Amino acid sequence: MNGAVAVADTNPPPSAGDSAPAAPVQIDPTSPGLKLPEGATLAPPKVLDIVSVTDESSVAASQPQQRQETSNATVTYALQAEVLFAKDSSKLAPAASGRIRAIASDIKARHVSSPIRVFGFTDNLGSSEHGDVLSKARADAVYQILATELDTLGDAAHTFQVRGYGEDYPIADNSTESGRQQNRRVEITFTPPAA
């Protein structure tokens, strides 16, 4: 792991707190309020951040084992904790290395030079303190394998931000086992260089 440096990140994950889009508002095209005042101009156009989501599930699983979100700015891999770890453990399962190796290959293929974020999350069962410690230990375990794989691929000059968020930033309802399972995850996020 030559050159790999892990640092704490005080910022929430990029997807945390994003609200769901609202339904479009009906607009009357004949409304006089839609006309620009004399001499006014429109603001410059901007590109919206469009997100593409891909889920990978096993035949037996009702929940995705891995989710990839790709937007104009970032790529996020969300790996379900059950796929990576035994219950209440931060020791990686044997199958986890193959998934992390594939993500390392994607990072190398995209020529990523920005910091790579490795964030751990838990459900709300147990104490908040235990969730914070477990999510950080899981993020550390994934970081260690990811950094080693990138080094093996000859792409070791990366900075990592590694953090455990515990039960903060759930992506599903913690009142059901299905929702809690989705919340137990490790996310790897990076920003590919602009094309």
mmCIF file of C-alpha atoms in Angstrom:
data_model
loop_
_atom_site.group_PDB
_atom_site.id
_atom_site.type_symbol
_atom_site.label_atom_id
_atom_site.label_comp_id
_atom_site.label_asym_id
_atom_site.label_seq_id
_atom_site.Cartn_x
_atom_site.Cartn_y
_atom_site.Cartn_z
ATOM 1 C CA MET A 1 0.000 0.000 0.000
ATOM 2 C CA ASN A 2 2.708 2.451 -0.935
ATOM 3 C CA GLY A 3 1.439 6.010 -1.073
ATOM 4 C CA ALA A 4 -2.078 5.213 0.222
ATOM 5 C CA VAL A 5 -3.096 7.575 3.006
ATOM 6 C CA ALA A 6 -6.326 7.233 4.995
ATOM 7 C CA VAL A 7 -7.822 10.327 6.613
ATOM 8 C CA ALA A 8 -11.056 11.028 8.454
ATOM 9 C CA ASP A 9 -13.691 12.894 6.476
ATOM 10 C CA THR A 10 -15.998 15.247 8.364
ATOM 11 C CA ASN A 11 -18.395 15.679 5.440
ATOM 12 C CA PRO A 12 -21.532 13.544 5.083
ATOM 13 C CA PRO A 13 -21.652 11.154 2.141
ATOM 14 C CA PRO A 14 -22.706 12.772 -1.152
ATOM 15 C CA SER A 15 -26.064 10.997 -1.214
ATOM 16 C CA ALA A 16 -26.943 11.667 2.430
ATOM 17 C CA GLY A 17 -29.975 13.837 2.996
ATOM 18 C CA ASP A 18 -30.963 14.124 -0.641
ATOM 19 C CA SER A 19 -34.708 14.539 -0.784
ATOM 20 C CA ALA A 20 -36.838 12.627 -3.242
ATOM 21 C CA PRO A 21 -37.896 14.666 -6.265
ATOM 22 C CA ALA A 22 -41.422 16.050 -6.141
ATOM 23 C CA ALA A 23 -44.005 15.531 -8.864
ATOM 24 C CA PRO A 24 -43.908 18.206 -11.569
ATOM 25 C CA VAL A 25 -46.079 21.247 -10.950
ATOM 26 C CA GLN A 26 -48.783 21.919 -13.528
ATOM 27 C CA ILE A 27 -47.995 25.132 -15.434
ATOM 28 C CA ASP A 28 -50.407 27.232 -17.442
ATOM 29 C CA PRO A 29 -48.455 28.137 -20.607
ATOM 30 C CA THR A 30 -50.678 31.178 -21.170
ATOM 31 C CA SER A 31 -49.953 32.693 -17.748
ATOM 32 C CA PRO A 32 -48.648 36.285 -18.020
ATOM 33 C CA GLY A 33 -46.257 35.544 -15.149
ATOM 34 C CA LEU A 34 -44.242 33.255 -17.454
ATOM 35 C CA LYS A 35 -43.155 36.073 -19.732
ATOM 36 C CA LEU A 36 -39.801 37.728 -19.160
ATOM 37 C CA PRO A 37 -39.958 41.427 -18.361
ATOM 38 C CA GLU A 38 -38.711 43.796 -21.048
ATOM 39 C CA GLY A 39 -34.884 43.603 -21.306
ATOM 40 C CA ALA A 40 -34.572 40.531 -19.063
ATOM 41 C CA THR A 41 -32.556 37.468 -20.100
ATOM 42 C CA LEU A 42 -32.560 33.831 -19.044
ATOM 43 C CA ALA A 43 -29.905 32.456 -16.729
ATOM 44 C CA PRO A 44 -27.149 30.422 -18.386
ATOM 45 C CA PRO A 45 -28.103 26.783 -19.016
ATOM 46 C CA LYS A 46 -26.681 24.131 -16.732
ATOM 47 C CA VAL A 47 -26.274 20.384 -16.946
ATOM 48 C CA LEU A 48 -28.357 18.497 -14.421
ATOM 49 C CA ASP A 49 -26.751 15.752 -12.375
ATOM 50 C CA ILE A 50 -28.517 12.652 -13.702
ATOM 51 C CA VAL A 51 -28.081 9.474 -11.668
ATOM 52 C CA SER A 52 -28.102 5.965 -13.127
ATOM 53 C CA VAL A 53 -28.644 3.145 -10.619
ATOM 54 C CA THR A 54 -27.758 -0.511 -11.236
ATOM 55 C CA ASP A 55 -28.560 -3.260 -8.709
ATOM 56 C CA GLU A 56 -26.875 -6.682 -8.639
ATOM 57 C CA SER A 57 -28.804 -9.387 -6.778
ATOM 58 C CA SER A 58 -28.460 -13.081 -6.330
ATOM 59 C CA VAL A 59 -31.347 -15.313 -7.436
ATOM 60 C CA ALA A 60 -32.155 -16.189 -3.820
ATOM 61 C CA ALA A 61 -31.886 -12.651 -2.455
ATOM 62 C CA SER A 62 -34.732 -10.175 -2.508
ATOM 63 C CA GLN A 63 -32.322 -7.321 -1.789
ATOM 64 C CA PRO A 64 -29.524 -6.101 -4.036
ATOM 65 C CA GLN A 65 -26.093 -7.278 -2.950
ATOM 66 C CA GLN A 66 -24.393 -4.384 -4.679
ATOM 67 C CA ARG A 67 -25.745 -1.111 -6.009
ATOM 68 C CA GLN A 68 -23.869 1.194 -8.349
ATOM 69 C CA GLU A 69 -24.953 4.820 -8.707
ATOM 70 C CA THR A 70 -23.316 6.796 -11.505
ATOM 71 C CA SER A 71 -23.948 10.507 -11.958
ATOM 72 C CA ASN A 72 -22.265 13.262 -13.914
ATOM 73 C CA ALA A 73 -19.989 13.881 -10.948
ATOM 74 C CA THR A 74 -19.511 10.681 -8.945
ATOM 75 C CA VAL A 75 -19.631 6.893 -8.933
ATOM 76 C CA THR A 76 -20.808 5.117 -5.785
ATOM 77 C CA TYR A 77 -20.684 1.391 -5.115
ATOM 78 C CA ALA A 78 -22.866 0.348 -2.165
ATOM 79 C CA LEU A 79 -22.018 -3.157 -0.951
ATOM 80 C CA GLN A 80 -24.466 -4.863 1.402
ATOM 81 C CA ALA A 81 -22.836 -5.769 4.720
ATOM 82 C CA GLU A 82 -24.293 -9.296 4.624
ATOM 83 C CA VAL A 83 -22.289 -9.978 1.460
ATOM 84 C CA LEU A 84 -19.046 -8.661 2.951
ATOM 85 C CA PHE A 85 -19.229 -9.619 6.636
ATOM 86 C CA ALA A 86 -20.731 -12.101 9.093
ATOM 87 C CA LYS A 87 -23.327 -10.679 11.484
ATOM 88 C CA ASP A 88 -21.875 -8.088 13.894
ATOM 89 C CA SER A 89 -18.372 -8.640 12.475
ATOM 90 C CA SER A 90 -15.826 -6.563 10.581
ATOM 91 C CA LYS A 91 -13.917 -9.595 9.274
ATOM 92 C CA LEU A 92 -14.345 -9.764 5.503
ATOM 93 C CA ALA A 93 -15.935 -12.873 4.006
ATOM 94 C CA PRO A 94 -13.884 -14.720 1.332
ATOM 95 C CA ALA A 95 -16.251 -13.619 -1.474
ATOM 96 C CA ALA A 96 -15.781 -9.944 -0.561
ATOM 97 C CA SER A 97 -12.285 -9.694 -2.078
ATOM 98 C CA GLY A 98 -13.569 -10.450 -5.586
ATOM 99 C CA ARG A 99 -16.155 -7.648 -5.409
ATOM 100 C CA ILE A 100 -13.620 -5.167 -4.044
ATOM 101 C CA ARG A 101 -11.073 -6.274 -6.684
ATOM 102 C CA ALA A 102 -13.629 -5.487 -9.436
ATOM 103 C CA ILE A 103 -14.182 -2.013 -7.976
ATOM 104 C CA ALA A 104 -10.407 -1.434 -7.850
ATOM 105 C CA SER A 105 -10.202 -2.392 -11.537
ATOM 106 C CA ASP A 106 -12.975 0.103 -12.333
ATOM 107 C CA ILE A 107 -11.154 2.853 -10.423
ATOM 108 C CA LYS A 108 -7.942 2.138 -12.348
ATOM 109 C CA ALA A 109 -9.766 1.969 -15.699
ATOM 110 C CA ARG A 110 -11.397 5.354 -15.045
ATOM 111 C CA HIS A 111 -8.018 6.943 -14.153
ATOM 112 C CA VAL A 112 -9.378 8.282 -10.866
ATOM 113 C CA SER A 113 -7.101 10.811 -9.177
ATOM 114 C CA SER A 114 -9.514 12.335 -6.660
ATOM 115 C CA PRO A 115 -9.858 11.037 -3.101
ATOM 116 C CA ILE A 116 -11.713 7.741 -2.744
ATOM 117 C CA ARG A 117 -14.325 7.677 0.013
ATOM 118 C CA VAL A 118 -14.973 4.443 1.906
ATOM 119 C CA PHE A 119 -17.924 4.926 4.277
ATOM 120 C CA GLY A 120 -19.529 2.343 6.552
ATOM 121 C CA PHE A 121 -23.165 2.379 7.721
ATOM 122 C CA THR A 122 -25.272 0.241 10.072
ATOM 123 C CA ASP A 123 -28.944 -0.115 10.946
ATOM 124 C CA ASN A 124 -30.399 1.319 14.166
ATOM 125 C CA LEU A 125 -30.347 -1.930 16.189
ATOM 126 C CA GLY A 126 -28.061 -1.929 19.223
ATOM 127 C CA SER A 127 -26.431 1.134 20.681
ATOM 128 C CA SER A 128 -25.433 4.078 18.526
ATOM 129 C CA GLU A 129 -21.878 3.830 19.861
ATOM 130 C CA HIS A 130 -21.609 0.167 18.811
ATOM 131 C CA GLY A 131 -22.905 1.064 15.330
ATOM 132 C CA ASP A 132 -20.316 3.846 15.012
ATOM 133 C CA VAL A 133 -17.455 1.490 15.954
ATOM 134 C CA LEU A 134 -18.701 -1.393 13.761
ATOM 135 C CA SER A 135 -19.307 0.817 10.700
ATOM 136 C CA LYS A 136 -15.803 2.336 10.999
ATOM 137 C CA ALA A 137 -14.188 -1.103 11.420
ATOM 138 C CA ARG A 138 -16.029 -2.361 8.333
ATOM 139 C CA ALA A 139 -15.016 0.717 6.318
ATOM 140 C CA ASP A 140 -11.390 0.157 7.435
ATOM 141 C CA ALA A 141 -11.524 -3.512 6.341
ATOM 142 C CA VAL A 142 -12.811 -2.581 2.871
ATOM 143 C CA TYR A 143 -10.250 0.249 2.604
ATOM 144 C CA GLN A 144 -7.377 -2.153 3.398
ATOM 145 C CA ILE A 145 -8.373 -4.562 0.603
ATOM 146 C CA LEU A 146 -9.157 -1.762 -1.881
ATOM 147 C CA ALA A 147 -5.819 -0.019 -1.274
ATOM 148 C CA THR A 148 -3.953 -3.326 -1.576
ATOM 149 C CA GLU A 149 -5.745 -4.197 -4.832
ATOM 150 C CA LEU A 150 -5.019 -0.763 -6.319
ATOM 151 C CA ASP A 151 -1.363 -1.161 -5.312
ATOM 152 C CA THR A 152 -1.285 -4.606 -6.980
ATOM 153 C CA LEU A 153 -2.720 -3.034 -10.143
ATOM 154 C CA GLY A 154 0.080 -0.423 -10.101
ATOM 155 C CA ASP A 155 -2.302 2.383 -9.122
ATOM 156 C CA ALA A 156 -1.284 3.115 -5.536
ATOM 157 C CA ALA A 157 -1.118 6.930 -5.495
ATOM 158 C CA HIS A 158 -4.582 7.497 -4.005
ATOM 159 C CA THR A 159 -5.824 9.415 -1.009
ATOM 160 C CA PHE A 160 -8.629 7.748 0.928
ATOM 161 C CA GLN A 161 -11.288 9.205 3.199
ATOM 162 C CA VAL A 162 -12.465 6.431 5.540
ATOM 163 C CA ARG A 163 -15.316 6.927 7.974
ATOM 164 C CA GLY A 164 -17.986 5.033 9.889
ATOM 165 C CA TYR A 165 -21.355 6.789 10.074
ATOM 166 C CA GLY A 166 -23.142 4.175 12.179
ATOM 167 C CA GLU A 167 -26.898 4.498 11.892
ATOM 168 C CA ASP A 168 -26.740 8.028 10.411
ATOM 169 C CA TYR A 169 -27.914 8.485 6.800
ATOM 170 C CA PRO A 170 -30.218 5.480 6.363
ATOM 171 C CA ILE A 171 -31.337 4.781 2.800
ATOM 172 C CA ALA A 172 -34.349 2.678 3.843
ATOM 173 C CA ASP A 173 -36.858 2.351 6.688
ATOM 174 C CA ASN A 174 -35.228 0.889 9.817
ATOM 175 C CA SER A 175 -38.588 -0.398 11.111
ATOM 176 C CA THR A 176 -38.412 -3.491 8.852
ATOM 177 C CA GLU A 177 -35.687 -6.141 8.461
ATOM 178 C CA SER A 178 -35.642 -5.487 4.726
ATOM 179 C CA GLY A 179 -34.935 -1.797 5.332
ATOM 180 C CA ARG A 180 -32.330 -2.484 8.012
ATOM 181 C CA GLN A 181 -30.560 -4.862 5.623
ATOM 182 C CA GLN A 182 -30.291 -2.079 3.024
ATOM 183 C CA ASN A 183 -28.915 0.319 5.651
ATOM 184 C CA ARG A 184 -26.111 -2.114 6.625
ATOM 185 C CA ARG A 185 -23.650 -1.267 3.864
ATOM 186 C CA VAL A 186 -20.223 0.019 2.888
ATOM 187 C CA GLU A 187 -20.103 2.664 0.155
ATOM 188 C CA ILE A 188 -17.094 3.365 -2.060
ATOM 189 C CA THR A 189 -17.402 6.732 -3.826
ATOM 190 C CA PHE A 190 -15.049 8.445 -6.271
ATOM 191 C CA THR A 191 -15.076 11.188 -8.889
ATOM 192 C CA PRO A 192 -13.748 10.176 -12.303
ATOM 193 C CA PRO A 193 -11.885 12.869 -14.217
ATOM 194 C CA ALA A 194 -14.011 14.927 -16.596
ATOM 195 C CA ALA A 195 -14.130 13.476 -20.089
#
